[in-house]
Short mmCIF file of C-alpha atoms in Angstrom, two decimals:
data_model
loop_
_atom_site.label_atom_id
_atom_site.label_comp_id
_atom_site.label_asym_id
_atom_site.label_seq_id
_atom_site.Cartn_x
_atom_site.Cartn_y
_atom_site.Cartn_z
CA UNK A 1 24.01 -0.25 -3.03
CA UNK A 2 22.51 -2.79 -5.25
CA UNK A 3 18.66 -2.49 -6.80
CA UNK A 4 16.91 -5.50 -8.01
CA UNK A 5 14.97 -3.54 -10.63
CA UNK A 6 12.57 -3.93 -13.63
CA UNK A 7 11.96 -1.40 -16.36
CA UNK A 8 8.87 -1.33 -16.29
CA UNK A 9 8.21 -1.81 -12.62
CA UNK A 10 6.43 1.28 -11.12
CA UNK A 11 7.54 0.10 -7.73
CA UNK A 12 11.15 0.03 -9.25
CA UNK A 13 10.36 3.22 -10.75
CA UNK A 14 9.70 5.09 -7.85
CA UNK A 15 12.88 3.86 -5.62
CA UNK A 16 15.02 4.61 -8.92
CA UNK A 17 13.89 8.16 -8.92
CA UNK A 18 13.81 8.41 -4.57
CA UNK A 19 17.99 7.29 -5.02
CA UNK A 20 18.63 9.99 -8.55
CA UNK A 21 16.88 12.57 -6.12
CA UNK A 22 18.99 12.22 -3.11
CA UNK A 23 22.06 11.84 -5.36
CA UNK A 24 23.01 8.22 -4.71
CA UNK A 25 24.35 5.68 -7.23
CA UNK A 26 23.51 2.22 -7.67
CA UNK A 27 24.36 -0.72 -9.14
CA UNK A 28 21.06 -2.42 -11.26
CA UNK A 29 20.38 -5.94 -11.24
CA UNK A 30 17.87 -6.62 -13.74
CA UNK A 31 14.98 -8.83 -13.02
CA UNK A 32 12.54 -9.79 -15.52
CA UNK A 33 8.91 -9.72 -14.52
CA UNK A 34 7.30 -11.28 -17.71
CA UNK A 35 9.85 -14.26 -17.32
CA UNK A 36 8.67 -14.95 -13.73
CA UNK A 37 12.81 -14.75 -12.61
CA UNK A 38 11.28 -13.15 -9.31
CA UNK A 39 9.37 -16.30 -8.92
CA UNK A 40 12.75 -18.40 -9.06
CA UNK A 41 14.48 -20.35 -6.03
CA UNK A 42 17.51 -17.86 -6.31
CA UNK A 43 15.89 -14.48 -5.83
CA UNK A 44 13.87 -15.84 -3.14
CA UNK A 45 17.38 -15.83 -1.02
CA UNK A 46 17.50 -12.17 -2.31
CA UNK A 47 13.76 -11.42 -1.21
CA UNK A 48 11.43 -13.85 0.25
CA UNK A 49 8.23 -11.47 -0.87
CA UNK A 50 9.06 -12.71 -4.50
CA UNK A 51 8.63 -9.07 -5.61
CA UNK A 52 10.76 -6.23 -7.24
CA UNK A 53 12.18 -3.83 -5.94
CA UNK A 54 14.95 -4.83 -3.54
CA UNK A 55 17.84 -2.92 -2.43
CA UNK A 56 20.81 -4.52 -0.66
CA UNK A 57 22.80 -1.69 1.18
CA UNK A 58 26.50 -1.58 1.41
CA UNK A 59 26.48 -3.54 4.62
CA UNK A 60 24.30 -6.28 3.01
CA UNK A 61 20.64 -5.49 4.54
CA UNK A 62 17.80 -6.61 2.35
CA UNK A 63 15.03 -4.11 1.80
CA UNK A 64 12.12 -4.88 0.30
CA UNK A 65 8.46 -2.63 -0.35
CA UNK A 66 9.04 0.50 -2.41
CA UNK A 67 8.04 2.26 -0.13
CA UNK A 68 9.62 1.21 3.23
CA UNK A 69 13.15 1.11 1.31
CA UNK A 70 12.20 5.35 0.85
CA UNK A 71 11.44 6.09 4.58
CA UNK A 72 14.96 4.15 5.25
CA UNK A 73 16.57 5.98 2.37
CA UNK A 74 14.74 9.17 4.02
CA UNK A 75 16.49 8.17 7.51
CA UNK A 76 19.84 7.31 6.08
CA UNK A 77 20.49 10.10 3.44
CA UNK A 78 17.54 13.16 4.90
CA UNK A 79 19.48 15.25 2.22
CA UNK A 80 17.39 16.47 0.00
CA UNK A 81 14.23 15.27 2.01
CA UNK A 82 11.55 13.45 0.44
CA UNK A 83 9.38 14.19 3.36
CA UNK A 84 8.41 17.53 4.97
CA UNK A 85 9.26 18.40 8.54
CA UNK A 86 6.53 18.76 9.97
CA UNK A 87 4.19 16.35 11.28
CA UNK A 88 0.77 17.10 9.42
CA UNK A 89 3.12 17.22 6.31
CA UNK A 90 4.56 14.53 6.49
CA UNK A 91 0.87 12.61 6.99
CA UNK A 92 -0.15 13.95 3.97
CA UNK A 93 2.84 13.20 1.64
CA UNK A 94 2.71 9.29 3.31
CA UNK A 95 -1.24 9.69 2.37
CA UNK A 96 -0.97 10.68 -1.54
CA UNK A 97 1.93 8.14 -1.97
CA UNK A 98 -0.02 5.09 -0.44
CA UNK A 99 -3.16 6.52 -2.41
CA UNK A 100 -1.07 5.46 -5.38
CA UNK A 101 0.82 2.32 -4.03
CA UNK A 102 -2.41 1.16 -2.58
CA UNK A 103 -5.58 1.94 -4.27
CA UNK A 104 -4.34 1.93 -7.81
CA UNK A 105 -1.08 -0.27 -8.26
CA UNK A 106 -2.32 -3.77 -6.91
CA UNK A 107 -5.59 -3.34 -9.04
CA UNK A 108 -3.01 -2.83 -12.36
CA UNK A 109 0.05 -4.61 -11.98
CA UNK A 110 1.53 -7.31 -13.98
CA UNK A 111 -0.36 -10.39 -12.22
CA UNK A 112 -3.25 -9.00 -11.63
CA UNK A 113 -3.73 -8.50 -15.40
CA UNK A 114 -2.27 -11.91 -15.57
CA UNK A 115 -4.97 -13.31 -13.14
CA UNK A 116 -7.52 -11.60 -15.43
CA UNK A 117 -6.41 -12.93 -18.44
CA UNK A 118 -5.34 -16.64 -17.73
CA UNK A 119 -7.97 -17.60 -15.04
CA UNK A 120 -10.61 -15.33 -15.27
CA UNK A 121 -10.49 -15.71 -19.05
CA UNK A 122 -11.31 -11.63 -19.78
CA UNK A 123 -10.60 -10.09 -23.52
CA UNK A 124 -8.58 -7.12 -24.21
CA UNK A 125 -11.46 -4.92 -23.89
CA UNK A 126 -12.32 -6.08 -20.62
CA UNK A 127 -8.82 -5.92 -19.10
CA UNK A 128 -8.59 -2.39 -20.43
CA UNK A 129 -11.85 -1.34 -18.71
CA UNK A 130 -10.60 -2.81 -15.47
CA UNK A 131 -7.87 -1.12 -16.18
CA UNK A 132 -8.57 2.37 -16.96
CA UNK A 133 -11.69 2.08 -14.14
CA UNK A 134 -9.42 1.93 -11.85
CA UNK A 135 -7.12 4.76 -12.66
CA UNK A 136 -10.00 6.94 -12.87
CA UNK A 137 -10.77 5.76 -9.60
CA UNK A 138 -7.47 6.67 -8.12
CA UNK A 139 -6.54 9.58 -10.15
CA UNK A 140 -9.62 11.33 -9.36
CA UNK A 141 -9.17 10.77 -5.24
CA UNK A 142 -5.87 12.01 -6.40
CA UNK A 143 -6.81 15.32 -8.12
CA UNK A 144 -9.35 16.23 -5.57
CA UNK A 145 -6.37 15.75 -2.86
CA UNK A 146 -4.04 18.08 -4.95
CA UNK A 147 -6.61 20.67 -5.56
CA UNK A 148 -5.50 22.06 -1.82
CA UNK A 149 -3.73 24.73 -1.32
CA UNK A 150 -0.55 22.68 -0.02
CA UNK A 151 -0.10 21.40 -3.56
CA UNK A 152 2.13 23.51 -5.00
CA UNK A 153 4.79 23.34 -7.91
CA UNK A 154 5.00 19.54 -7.06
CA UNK A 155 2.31 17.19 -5.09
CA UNK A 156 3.14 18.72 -1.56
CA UNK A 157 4.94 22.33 -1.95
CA UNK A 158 6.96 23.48 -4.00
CA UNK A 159 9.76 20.40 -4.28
CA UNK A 160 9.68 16.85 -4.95
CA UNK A 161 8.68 14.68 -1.99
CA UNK A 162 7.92 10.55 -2.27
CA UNK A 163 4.22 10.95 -3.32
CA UNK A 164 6.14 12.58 -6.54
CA UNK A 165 8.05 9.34 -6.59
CA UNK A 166 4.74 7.62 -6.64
CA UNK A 167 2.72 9.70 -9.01
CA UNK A 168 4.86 9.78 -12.01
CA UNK A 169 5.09 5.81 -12.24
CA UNK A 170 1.24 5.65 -12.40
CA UNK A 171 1.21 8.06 -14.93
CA UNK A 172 3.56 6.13 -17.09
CA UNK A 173 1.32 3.46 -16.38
CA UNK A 174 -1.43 4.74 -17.25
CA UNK A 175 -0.39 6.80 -20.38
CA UNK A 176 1.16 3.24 -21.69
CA UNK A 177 -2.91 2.24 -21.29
CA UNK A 178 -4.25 5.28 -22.82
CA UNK A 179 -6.17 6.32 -20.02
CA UNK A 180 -7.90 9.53 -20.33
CA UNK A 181 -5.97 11.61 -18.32
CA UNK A 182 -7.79 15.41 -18.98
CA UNK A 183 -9.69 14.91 -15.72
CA UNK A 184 -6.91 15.48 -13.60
CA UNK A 185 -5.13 18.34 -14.45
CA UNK A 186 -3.33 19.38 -10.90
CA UNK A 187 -2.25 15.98 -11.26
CA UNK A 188 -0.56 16.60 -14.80
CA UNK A 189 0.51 19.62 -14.17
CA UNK A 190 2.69 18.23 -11.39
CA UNK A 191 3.68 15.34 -13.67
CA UNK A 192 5.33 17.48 -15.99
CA UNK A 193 6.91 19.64 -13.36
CA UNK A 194 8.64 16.46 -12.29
CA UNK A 195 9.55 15.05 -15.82
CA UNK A 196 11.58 18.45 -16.05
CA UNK A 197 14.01 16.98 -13.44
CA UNK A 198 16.74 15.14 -14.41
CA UNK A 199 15.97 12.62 -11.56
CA UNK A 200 12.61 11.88 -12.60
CA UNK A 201 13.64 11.78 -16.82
CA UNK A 202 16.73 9.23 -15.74
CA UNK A 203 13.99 6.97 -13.63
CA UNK A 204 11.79 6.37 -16.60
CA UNK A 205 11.69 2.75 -18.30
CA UNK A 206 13.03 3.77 -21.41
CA UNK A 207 16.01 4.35 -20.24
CA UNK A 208 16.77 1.41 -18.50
CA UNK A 209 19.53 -0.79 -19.31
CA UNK A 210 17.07 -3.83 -19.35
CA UNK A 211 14.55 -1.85 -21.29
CA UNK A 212 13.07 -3.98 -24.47
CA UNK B 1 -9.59 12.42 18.01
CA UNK B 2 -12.38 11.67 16.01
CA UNK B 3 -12.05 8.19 13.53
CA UNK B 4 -14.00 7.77 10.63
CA UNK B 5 -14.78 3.75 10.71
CA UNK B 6 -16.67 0.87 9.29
CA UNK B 7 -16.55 -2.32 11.58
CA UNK B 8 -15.58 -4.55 9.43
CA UNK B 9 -13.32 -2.10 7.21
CA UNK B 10 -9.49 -3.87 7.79
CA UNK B 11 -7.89 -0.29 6.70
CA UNK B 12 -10.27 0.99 10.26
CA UNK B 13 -9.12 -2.17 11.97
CA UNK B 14 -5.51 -1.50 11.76
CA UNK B 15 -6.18 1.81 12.82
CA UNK B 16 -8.27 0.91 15.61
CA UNK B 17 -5.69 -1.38 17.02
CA UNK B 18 -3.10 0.78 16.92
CA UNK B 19 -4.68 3.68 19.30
CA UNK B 20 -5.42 1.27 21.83
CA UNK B 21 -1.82 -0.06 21.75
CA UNK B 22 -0.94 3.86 22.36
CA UNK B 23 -3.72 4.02 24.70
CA UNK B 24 -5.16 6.43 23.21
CA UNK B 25 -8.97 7.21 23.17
CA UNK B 26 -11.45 8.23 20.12
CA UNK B 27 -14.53 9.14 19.21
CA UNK B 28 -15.72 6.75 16.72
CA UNK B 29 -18.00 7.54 13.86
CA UNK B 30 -19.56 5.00 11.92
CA UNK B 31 -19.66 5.32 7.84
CA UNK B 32 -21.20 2.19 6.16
CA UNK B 33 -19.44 0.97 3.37
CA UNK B 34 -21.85 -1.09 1.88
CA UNK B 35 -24.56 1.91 2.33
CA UNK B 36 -21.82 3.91 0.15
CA UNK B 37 -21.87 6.69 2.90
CA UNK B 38 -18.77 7.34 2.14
CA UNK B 39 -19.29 8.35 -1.29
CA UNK B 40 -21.45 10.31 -0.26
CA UNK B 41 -20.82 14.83 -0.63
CA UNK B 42 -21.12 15.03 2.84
CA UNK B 43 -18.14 12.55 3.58
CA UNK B 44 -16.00 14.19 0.75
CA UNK B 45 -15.09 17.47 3.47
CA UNK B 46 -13.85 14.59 5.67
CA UNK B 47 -11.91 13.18 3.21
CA UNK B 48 -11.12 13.61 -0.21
CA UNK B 49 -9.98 10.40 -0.98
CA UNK B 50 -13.86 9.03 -0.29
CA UNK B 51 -11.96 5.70 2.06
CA UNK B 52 -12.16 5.05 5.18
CA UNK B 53 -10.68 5.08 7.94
CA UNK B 54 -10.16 8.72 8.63
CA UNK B 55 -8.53 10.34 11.80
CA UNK B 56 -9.45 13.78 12.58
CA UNK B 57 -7.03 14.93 15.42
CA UNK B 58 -8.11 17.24 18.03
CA UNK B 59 -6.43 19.92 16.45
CA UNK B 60 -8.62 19.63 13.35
CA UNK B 61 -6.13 17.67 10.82
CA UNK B 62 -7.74 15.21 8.85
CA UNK B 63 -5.46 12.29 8.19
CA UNK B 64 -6.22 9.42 5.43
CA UNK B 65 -4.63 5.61 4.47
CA UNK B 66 -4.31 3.49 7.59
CA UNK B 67 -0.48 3.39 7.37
CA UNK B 68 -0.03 7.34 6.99
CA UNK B 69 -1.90 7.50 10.25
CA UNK B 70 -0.38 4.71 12.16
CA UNK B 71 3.18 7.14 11.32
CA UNK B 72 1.32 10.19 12.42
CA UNK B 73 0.38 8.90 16.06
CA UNK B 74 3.70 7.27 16.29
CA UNK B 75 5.51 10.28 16.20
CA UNK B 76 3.07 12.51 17.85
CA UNK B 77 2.89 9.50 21.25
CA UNK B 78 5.84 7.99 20.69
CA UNK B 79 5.49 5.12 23.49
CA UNK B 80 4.30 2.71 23.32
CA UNK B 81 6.56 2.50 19.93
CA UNK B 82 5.41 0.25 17.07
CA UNK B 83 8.29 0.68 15.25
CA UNK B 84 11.84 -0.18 16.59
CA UNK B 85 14.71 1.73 17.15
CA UNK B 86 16.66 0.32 14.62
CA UNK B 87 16.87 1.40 10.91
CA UNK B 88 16.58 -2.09 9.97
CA UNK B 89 14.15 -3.34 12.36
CA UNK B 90 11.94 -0.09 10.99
CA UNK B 91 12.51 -1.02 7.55
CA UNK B 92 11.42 -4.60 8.24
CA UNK B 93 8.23 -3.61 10.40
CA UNK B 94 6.93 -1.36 6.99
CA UNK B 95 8.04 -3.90 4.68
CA UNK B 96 5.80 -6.35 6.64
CA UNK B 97 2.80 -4.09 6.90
CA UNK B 98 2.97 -3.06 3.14
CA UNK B 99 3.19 -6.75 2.17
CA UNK B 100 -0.44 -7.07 3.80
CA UNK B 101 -1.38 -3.08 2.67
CA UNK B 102 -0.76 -3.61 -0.94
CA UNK B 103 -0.26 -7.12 -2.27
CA UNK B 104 -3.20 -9.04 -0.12
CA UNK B 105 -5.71 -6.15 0.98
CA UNK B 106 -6.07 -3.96 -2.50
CA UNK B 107 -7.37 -7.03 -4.41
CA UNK B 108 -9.74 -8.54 -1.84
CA UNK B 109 -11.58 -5.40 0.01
CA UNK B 110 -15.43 -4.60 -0.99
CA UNK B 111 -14.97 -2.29 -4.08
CA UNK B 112 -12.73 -4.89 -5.87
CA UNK B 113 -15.66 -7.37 -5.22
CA UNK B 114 -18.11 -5.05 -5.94
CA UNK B 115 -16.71 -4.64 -9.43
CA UNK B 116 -15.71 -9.00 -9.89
CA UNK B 117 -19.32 -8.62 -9.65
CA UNK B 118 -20.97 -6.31 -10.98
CA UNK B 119 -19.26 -5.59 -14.11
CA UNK B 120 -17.27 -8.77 -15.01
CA UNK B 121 -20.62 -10.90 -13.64
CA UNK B 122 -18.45 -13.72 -11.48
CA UNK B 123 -20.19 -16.52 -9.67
CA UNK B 124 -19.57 -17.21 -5.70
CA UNK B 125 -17.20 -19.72 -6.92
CA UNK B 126 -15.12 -17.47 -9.00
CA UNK B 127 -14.90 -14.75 -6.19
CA UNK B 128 -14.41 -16.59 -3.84
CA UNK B 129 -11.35 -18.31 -5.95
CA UNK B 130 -10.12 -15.00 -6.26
CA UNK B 131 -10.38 -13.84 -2.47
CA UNK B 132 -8.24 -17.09 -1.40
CA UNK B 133 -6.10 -16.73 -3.97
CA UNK B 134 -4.59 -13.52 -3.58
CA UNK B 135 -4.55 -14.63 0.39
CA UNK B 136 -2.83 -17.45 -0.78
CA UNK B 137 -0.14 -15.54 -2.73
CA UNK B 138 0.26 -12.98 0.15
CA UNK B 139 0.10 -14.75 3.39
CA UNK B 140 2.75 -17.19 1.51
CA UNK B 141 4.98 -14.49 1.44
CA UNK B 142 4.17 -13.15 5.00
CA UNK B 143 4.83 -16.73 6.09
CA UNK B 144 8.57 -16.73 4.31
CA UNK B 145 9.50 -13.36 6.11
CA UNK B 146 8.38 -14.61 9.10
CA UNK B 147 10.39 -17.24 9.54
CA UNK B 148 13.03 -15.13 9.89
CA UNK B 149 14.76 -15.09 13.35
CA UNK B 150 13.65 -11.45 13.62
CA UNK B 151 10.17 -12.32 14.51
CA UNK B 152 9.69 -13.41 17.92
CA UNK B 153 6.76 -13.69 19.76
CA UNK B 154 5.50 -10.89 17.30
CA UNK B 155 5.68 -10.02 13.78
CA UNK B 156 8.71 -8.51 14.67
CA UNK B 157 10.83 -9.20 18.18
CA UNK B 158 8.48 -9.57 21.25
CA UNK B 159 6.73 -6.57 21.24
CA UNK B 160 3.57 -5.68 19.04
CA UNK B 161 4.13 -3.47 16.01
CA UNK B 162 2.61 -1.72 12.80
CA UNK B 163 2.93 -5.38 11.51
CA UNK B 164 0.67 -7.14 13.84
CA UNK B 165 -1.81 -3.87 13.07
CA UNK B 166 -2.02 -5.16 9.99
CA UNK B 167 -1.65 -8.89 9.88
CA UNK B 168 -4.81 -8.90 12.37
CA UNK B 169 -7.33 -7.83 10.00
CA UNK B 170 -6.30 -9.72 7.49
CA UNK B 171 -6.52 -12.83 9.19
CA UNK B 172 -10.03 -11.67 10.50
CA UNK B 173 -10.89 -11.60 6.62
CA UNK B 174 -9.71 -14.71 5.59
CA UNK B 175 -11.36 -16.47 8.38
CA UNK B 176 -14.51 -14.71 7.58
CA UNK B 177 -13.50 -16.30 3.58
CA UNK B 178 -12.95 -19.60 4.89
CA UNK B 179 -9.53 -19.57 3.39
CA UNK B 180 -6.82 -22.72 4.35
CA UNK B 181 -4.66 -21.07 6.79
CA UNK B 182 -2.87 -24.40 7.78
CA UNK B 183 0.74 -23.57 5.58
CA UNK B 184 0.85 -20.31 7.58
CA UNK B 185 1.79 -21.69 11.35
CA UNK B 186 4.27 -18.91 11.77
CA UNK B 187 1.75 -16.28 10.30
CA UNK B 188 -1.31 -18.05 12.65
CA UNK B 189 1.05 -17.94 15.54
CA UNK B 190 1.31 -14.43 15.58
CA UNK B 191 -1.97 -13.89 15.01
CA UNK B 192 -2.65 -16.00 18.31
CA UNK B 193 -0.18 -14.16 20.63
CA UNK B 194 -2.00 -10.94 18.72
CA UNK B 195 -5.29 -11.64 20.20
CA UNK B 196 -4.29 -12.24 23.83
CA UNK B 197 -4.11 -8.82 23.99
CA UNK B 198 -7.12 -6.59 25.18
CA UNK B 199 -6.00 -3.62 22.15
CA UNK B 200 -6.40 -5.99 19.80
CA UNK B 201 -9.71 -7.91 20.58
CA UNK B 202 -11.86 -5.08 21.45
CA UNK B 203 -10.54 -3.68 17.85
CA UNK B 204 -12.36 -6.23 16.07
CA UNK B 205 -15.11 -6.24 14.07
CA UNK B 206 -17.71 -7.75 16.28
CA UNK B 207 -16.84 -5.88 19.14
CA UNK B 208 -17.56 -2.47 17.34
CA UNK B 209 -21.20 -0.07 17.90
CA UNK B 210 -21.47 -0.33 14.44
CA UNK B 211 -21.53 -4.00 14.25
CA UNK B 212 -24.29 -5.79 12.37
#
């Protein structure tokens, strides 16, 4: 499979780790964000959203959304699962992941910032505040989710499921904004269970081959 | 089933739609948005995350974010399905309904206005640039997938699906935002064939007991 990826992408980010965790190799295509190349006439062939990630299987569908190219990586590959069996399970692991993808990541990602910046005219400060105000926002729905007893080593039990794939890019997100992240401690205490695995430490944008 | 809704909430909407698709009846229970009921401590034993909508099955689950529960009652009444068969056609169908779940509805829904508002202090004009903007940039997308030969008479094929639970509301929104919907005739077709259908108009807004 091919994945049209950026480093620092946390929708990228979250697929990477999803294909590491269910053991499946991939061929990166690099796609630069900053540089508006999703934007260009020649990726729109390769996604007409105009977004990262895609992932073109082996027998050349186009998947696009982060997290609709997990369920059919879930469907495909169910070894290791990303989702639980059962049914309330899996509800809640689809809930914490679109918590993130949802109510935090659209508020913080790259054009949005943009929009604040170039039309809306905001300084630094400001951006920051939206920002941060809007992990606190999420991260705090977040924590008060995970303080439940079916949180366990990771977000939902005791292995990694696709809200895991979700969290840690936010995180990384909001660590690169200096958020203040003490308020959440189920939440960081799940973090670094995850950055102990190998799938999750290989996912991370530093060590991408289009990293800056 | 119990659902936790605000008439004019699109996340409720969706939701809403999608049980009477299944057929499906529910006990709804108003929770004004504006009135911040659901920031309210009383609301936070519903649900943690503080959003609406929020389904609370017979069987005393509580299930949050639209798209987690439109999964849940797909698999627990499978027919009428609003999701194909197909891996791909699933794939599609959740691509579609994330496009309108996180890159249109995230930037425009009350909180994000609240705070263009409030704390950055924008005029009518400059909210109401940024509403039809971020319309703009989404339903453009929407449009370009939809031109695809995979959408028929609905988002996707001839029947309705998750998609059309979602491209509904947002339509309802950007009508109520006077946004140009003219370079969308796929997108407005769609919508058209959407509201022939009984599940769909008596989910809207206007039609709901807690409509102002």
């Amino acid at each position: 499979v091919r994945l049209y990826t950026y480093f620092r992408s946390s929708a990228a980010f979250r697929v990477r780790i999803a294909l590491h965790l269910k053991g499946l190799r991939y061929e990166p295509h690099a796609v630069s964000l900053p540089r508006g190349v999703h934007r260009q006439a020649e990726y729109a062939s390769v996604n007409p959203q105009a977004l990262v990630p895609t992932l073109v299987t082996d027998d050349g569908l186009h998947l696009a959304q982060s997290l609709a190219i997990m369920e059919y990586l879930e469907e495909a590959h169910p070894e290791p699962a990303l989702l639980p069996r059962d049914m309330a399970g899996k509800a809640r692991v689809r809930s914490l992941s679109l918590l993130v993808a949802c109510e935090i990541h659209p508020l913080n990602n790259l054009r949005t910032l943009q929009y604040l910046k170039r039309e809306l005219k905001l300084g630094e400060d400001q951006v920051n505040a939206w920002y941060r105000y809007w992990i606190a926002e999420g991260l705090g729905k977040l924590e008060a989710e995970m303080r439940a007893p079916l949180t366990g080593k990771f977000s939902h039990g005791d292995a990694p499921t696709m809200a895991d794939c979700c969290l840690v890019p936010q995180i990384f997100n909001a660590k690169r904004y200096e958020c203040d992240l003490s308020p959440y401690p189920t939440v960081m205490r799940v973090f670094g269970e995850c950055m102990k695995l190998d799938a999750f430490d290989r996912a991370q944008p530093s060590r991408q081959p289009d990293a800056e």
